[in-house]
Amino acid sequence: MITLFGNLDSGNCHKVQMVLAMAGLGFERVDVSQPRGEPRTTAFLAINPIGKVPALRLADGDVLSESGAILFHYAAQAGLWPASHRAQTETLRWMFFEQYSHEPALAVMRYLLRFAGDPAAHANDVRRLRPRALAALAAMQSRLAENDWIANEVASIADIALYPYTRMANESGVELAGFPAVGRWLARVETLPRFLPVYADAAVRVTEFGAWSGSRA
Ligand SMILES: N[C@@H](CCC(=O)N[C@@H](CS)C(=O)NCC(=O)O)C(=O)O
């Protein structure tokens, strides 16, 4: 069976849960906690030397990581990979946008406000990131005012990649009221077959990372 190493607070892990659910694949989850520093432990680095969740271990022991690469791995099976070369290029365009312009602003602001402890200590960093987050949402607003889906005429893994940190923008201190087409797009993503809400768990079984690595020591 597939094993997802990740947690429910991470939007990057949500993307992987969503594509696995949409591909109709069952998986178990090993809960790797960031507050406990588990992604940087020797035991986790042996799974993913990049030291970040999500990581996915396949039944044959092969390991995938980086949410965008994992989305690509299951895209066709989930019906989320377009046929034409041009549409594939457009899908990658918005996935690279997500990783360079969107996630580094919205996800980092959310982390600093919700998980880093003492949000006041990070107020300057949050203020510095805010224009980048608003610019990313403005780019999405402009695109989605003309198109139902972010990359193509039909849904693709680019929509799945952009969904969680946009849906959780309020936790990053950003309101979506000024981006109405983005709000309509979020509602559209939520109508996709086998859609999985943020914070939901599609895993058939969950094990704490400490217990999982202890049982292998
Ligand atoms: N580009 C990576 C980013 C992954 C990432 O930033 N993961 C965070 C959780 S959302 C993490 O594992 N952080 C652990 C740490 O920084 O110690 C992806 O898309 O998978």
CSV table of N, CA and C and ligand atoms in Angstrom, one decimal, residues 7 9-13 15-16 32-34 37-40 44 48 50-55 65-70 98-99 103 107 110-111 165, ligand 1:
chain,number,residue,atom,x,y,z
A,7,ASN,N,1.2,15.6,7.4
A,7,ASN,CA,0.2,16.0,8.4
A,7,ASN,C,-0.9,16.7,7.8
A,9,ASP,N,-2.2,19.7,8.8
A,9,ASP,CA,-2.1,21.1,8.8
A,9,ASP,C,-1.4,21.7,7.5
A,10,SER,N,-0.7,20.8,6.8
A,10,SER,CA,0.1,21.2,5.7
A,10,SER,C,-0.7,21.2,4.4
A,11,GLY,N,-0.8,22.4,3.7
A,11,GLY,CA,-1.5,22.5,2.5
A,11,GLY,C,-0.8,21.6,1.4
A,12,ASN,N,0.6,21.6,1.5
A,12,ASN,CA,1.3,20.8,0.5
A,12,ASN,C,0.9,19.3,0.6
A,13,CYS,N,0.7,18.8,1.8
A,13,CYS,CA,0.2,17.4,2.0
A,13,CYS,C,-1.3,17.3,1.6
A,15,LYS,N,-2.7,18.7,-1.0
A,15,LYS,CA,-2.7,18.5,-2.4
A,15,LYS,C,-2.5,17.0,-2.8
A,16,VAL,N,-1.6,16.3,-2.0
A,16,VAL,CA,-1.3,14.9,-2.3
A,16,VAL,C,-2.5,14.0,-1.9
A,32,VAL,N,3.7,13.1,10.3
A,32,VAL,CA,5.0,13.7,10.6
A,32,VAL,C,4.8,15.1,11.0
A,33,SER,N,5.1,15.4,12.3
A,33,SER,CA,4.8,16.7,12.9
A,33,SER,C,5.9,17.7,12.7
A,34,GLN,N,5.5,18.9,12.2
A,34,GLN,CA,6.5,20.0,12.1
A,34,GLN,C,6.8,20.6,13.5
A,37,GLY,N,9.4,18.9,15.0
A,37,GLY,CA,10.7,18.9,14.3
A,37,GLY,C,10.9,17.6,13.5
A,38,GLU,N,9.9,16.8,13.3
A,38,GLU,CA,10.1,15.4,12.8
A,38,GLU,C,10.7,15.4,11.3
A,39,PRO,N,10.3,16.5,10.5
A,39,PRO,CA,10.9,16.4,9.1
A,39,PRO,C,12.4,16.5,9.1
A,40,ARG,N,13.0,17.0,10.2
A,40,ARG,CA,14.5,17.2,10.2
A,40,ARG,C,15.2,16.1,10.9
A,44,PHE,N,13.6,10.7,9.4
A,44,PHE,CA,12.8,11.2,8.2
A,44,PHE,C,13.7,11.5,7.0
A,48,ASN,N,13.2,11.1,3.0
A,48,ASN,CA,13.3,12.2,2.1
A,48,ASN,C,14.4,13.1,2.5
A,50,ILE,N,15.4,15.8,1.4
A,50,ILE,CA,15.0,17.2,1.3
A,50,ILE,C,14.5,17.7,2.6
A,51,GLY,N,14.0,16.8,3.5
A,51,GLY,CA,13.6,17.2,4.8
A,51,GLY,C,12.3,17.9,4.9
A,52,LYS,N,11.4,17.6,3.9
A,52,LYS,CA,10.1,18.3,3.9
A,52,LYS,C,9.0,17.2,3.6
A,53,VAL,N,7.8,17.4,4.2
A,53,VAL,CA,6.6,16.7,3.8
A,53,VAL,C,5.9,17.5,2.8
A,54,PRO,N,5.1,16.9,1.9
A,54,PRO,CA,4.8,15.4,1.8
A,54,PRO,C,5.9,14.6,1.2
A,55,ALA,N,6.0,13.3,1.6
A,55,ALA,CA,6.8,12.3,0.9
A,55,ALA,C,5.8,11.1,0.8
A,65,SER,N,8.8,12.7,-3.6
A,65,SER,CA,8.5,13.9,-2.8
A,65,SER,C,8.4,15.1,-3.7
A,66,GLU,N,8.1,16.3,-3.1
A,66,GLU,CA,7.7,17.5,-3.7
A,66,GLU,C,6.3,17.4,-4.2
A,67,SER,N,5.4,18.2,-3.7
A,67,SER,CA,4.0,18.0,-4.0
A,67,SER,C,3.7,18.1,-5.5
A,68,GLY,N,4.4,19.0,-6.2
A,68,GLY,CA,4.1,19.1,-7.6
A,68,GLY,C,4.5,17.9,-8.4
A,69,ALA,N,5.6,17.3,-8.0
A,69,ALA,CA,6.0,16.0,-8.7
A,69,ALA,C,5.0,14.9,-8.4
A,70,ILE,N,4.6,14.8,-7.1
A,70,ILE,CA,3.6,13.8,-6.8
A,70,ILE,C,2.3,14.0,-7.5
A,98,GLU,N,2.6,28.7,-8.6
A,98,GLU,CA,2.2,28.3,-7.2
A,98,GLU,C,3.4,28.2,-6.3
A,99,GLN,N,4.5,27.5,-6.8
A,99,GLN,CA,5.6,27.2,-6.0
A,99,GLN,C,6.5,28.4,-5.7
A,103,GLU,N,2.7,30.0,-2.9
A,103,GLU,CA,2.9,29.3,-1.7
A,103,GLU,C,4.0,30.0,-0.8
A,107,ALA,N,1.6,30.5,2.3
A,107,ALA,CA,1.9,29.4,3.2
A,107,ALA,C,2.8,29.9,4.3
A,110,ARG,N,0.9,32.1,6.8
A,110,ARG,CA,0.0,31.2,7.6
A,110,ARG,C,0.9,30.5,8.7
A,111,TYR,N,2.0,30.0,8.3
A,111,TYR,CA,2.9,29.3,9.2
A,111,TYR,C,3.3,30.3,10.3
A,165,TYR,N,-3.8,26.5,-0.1
A,165,TYR,CA,-3.3,27.8,0.5
A,165,TYR,C,-4.2,29.0,0.1
B,1,LIG,N1,8.1,22.5,-2.3
B,1,LIG,C1,7.7,21.5,-1.3
B,1,LIG,C2,7.5,22.3,0.0
B,1,LIG,C3,7.2,21.3,1.1
B,1,LIG,C4,7.2,22.1,2.5
B,1,LIG,O1,7.5,23.2,2.6
B,1,LIG,N2,6.8,21.3,3.5
B,1,LIG,C5,6.7,21.9,4.8
B,1,LIG,C6,5.3,21.6,5.4
B,1,LIG,S1,4.1,22.4,4.4
B,1,LIG,C7,7.7,21.1,5.7
B,1,LIG,O2,7.8,19.9,5.6
B,1,LIG,N3,8.4,21.8,6.5
B,1,LIG,C8,9.3,21.2,7.4
B,1,LIG,C9,10.4,22.0,7.9
B,1,LIG,O3,10.5,23.1,7.3
B,1,LIG,O4,11.0,21.6,8.8
B,1,LIG,C10,6.4,20.8,-1.7
B,1,LIG,O5,5.7,21.4,-2.5
B,1,LIG,O6,6.3,19.6,-1.4
